């Protein structure tokens, strides 16, 4: 079967989470026939009804479009889905073990399902974030568990010509939550790790319609590119957060520093937004998995250990800033704008905002919380309680009677707030902006005491605060 005949081959996506579902619908939008399978029957039921199990801009529209077009078929029967597909994308979760190591149990479980259902040539593509050499384990596992498959030779080499006919490839995704579809259709690059010309041709054909640079390499290199990318972006954030702390000491403006260094194309302005640090499902765990992988191979990646330590200290840095702004925290009513780990998502996994909320509760504060999307998820962690936690229907209600307003997530809608109305609703108009979302001068002119990250001592000129925003 030549590679071109794969141009209309059925694609199977295993795992319909933040990676799998946008990928499935993106490929359907490119004209491919896609089966999406997930062991979680409840999630598949929701998806069949046109409801993604999480908030992602534009995803529900694309889901209903391709349920209608018939190009996307959700399935619970993973075995049947594997048999029906020729290109199998593995998009299952790779959570973290206490050691920081990536937990690949779900990936292995999928490999065994594939092994039992190899009804003809299949290209198995890793899209989950996995440590280097995972593709080798995938291949070995599929051969071992494939009925009637011969035993492997030394080093896992497939010795017998009648070995099962499949390839394993790596194709890490770089989708950002909140921008998943935009990133799928407009990627900076596509990275593929392959071990055969057939796999190379199939993936080249698959992504040709996106018209972006294609980095074609071996599987271990491709796997490492993903970890290295996330580790480097985390490093940029921790770097600018250290600069931010220094700016406060010397009276400089971190947003101007970020602009000044970011205009150097060798540095780039993106991911130099100082604040309360990075969170989410990816950066924290991928960094730890990368550190663990390095350690296992005798490489002391101390740089990344420091990146993580800097990030963990952001909670303390921010709570200290609130204390410096309002003195005692106990018994104070604080309005909190933003719970999600970043704007554009309802995801609260490893959200720094939640760690700050826990610290403020430990200090005895009373919290009025608001987030456009993440309150249902947050209520799983911090149930509404009469005396200390109130979930509010709007940002204005969160400000009502507050002695300070804390900005923890960079939702654009907060920039549209009528600051005078917010001020009048508050008991004391103090704002502590953990995301440098607002322009200091604008907020102060509206009658607030305003505190932010890495700018408080500065005579900041009100230039654009964040990369690409005009909130100034
Ligand atoms: C990240 C990677 O960007 C993406 O390529 C990969 O596929 C998955 O992991 P995501 O987790 O969705 O995506 O979030 P991202 O937009 O990268 O932000 C990560 C965290 O860093 C968020 O908490 C965000 O608030 C924070 N951040 C980001 C900063 O603190 N400063 C910045 O300048 C940028």
JSON list of C-alpha atoms in Angstrom, two decimals, residues 49 105 112 155 168 205 264 281 310 332 349 357 390 395 408 419 427 435 440 463:
[
{"chain": "A", "resi": 49, "resn": "UNK", "atom": "CA", "xyz": [-24.15, 15.26, 21.99]},
{"chain": "A", "resi": 105, "resn": "UNK", "atom": "CA", "xyz": [0.84, 3.30, 31.85]},
{"chain": "A", "resi": 112, "resn": "UNK", "atom": "CA", "xyz": [-1.40, -3.56, 23.80]},
{"chain": "A", "resi": 155, "resn": "UNK", "atom": "CA", "xyz": [17.91, -5.36, 21.72]},
{"chain": "A", "resi": 168, "resn": "UNK", "atom": "CA", "xyz": [5.76, 3.84, 15.19]},
{"chain": "A", "resi": 205, "resn": "UNK", "atom": "CA", "xyz": [1.04, 13.98, 3.10]},
{"chain": "A", "resi": 264, "resn": "UNK", "atom": "CA", "xyz": [15.97, 41.27, 19.82]},
{"chain": "A", "resi": 281, "resn": "UNK", "atom": "CA", "xyz": [-1.21, 20.49, 32.79]},
{"chain": "A", "resi": 310, "resn": "UNK", "atom": "CA", "xyz": [11.66, 30.14, 41.02]},
{"chain": "A", "resi": 332, "resn": "UNK", "atom": "CA", "xyz": [-10.04, 40.94, 55.09]},
{"chain": "A", "resi": 349, "resn": "UNK", "atom": "CA", "xyz": [-4.67, 22.01, 36.79]},
{"chain": "A", "resi": 357, "resn": "UNK", "atom": "CA", "xyz": [-6.14, 31.16, 47.17]},
{"chain": "A", "resi": 390, "resn": "UNK", "atom": "CA", "xyz": [-18.20, 33.11, 47.67]},
{"chain": "A", "resi": 395, "resn": "UNK", "atom": "CA", "xyz": [-16.25, 40.67, 38.35]},
{"chain": "A", "resi": 408, "resn": "UNK", "atom": "CA", "xyz": [-4.74, 36.24, 39.01]},
{"chain": "A", "resi": 419, "resn": "UNK", "atom": "CA", "xyz": [-13.02, 50.91, 36.92]},
{"chain": "A", "resi": 427, "resn": "UNK", "atom": "CA", "xyz": [-14.77, 49.15, 50.54]},
{"chain": "A", "resi": 435, "resn": "UNK", "atom": "CA", "xyz": [-0.57, 39.51, 35.70]},
{"chain": "A", "resi": 440, "resn": "UNK", "atom": "CA", "xyz": [-0.77, 51.45, 36.25]},
{"chain": "A", "resi": 463, "resn": "UNK", "atom": "CA", "xyz": [3.30, 51.68, 27.35]}
]
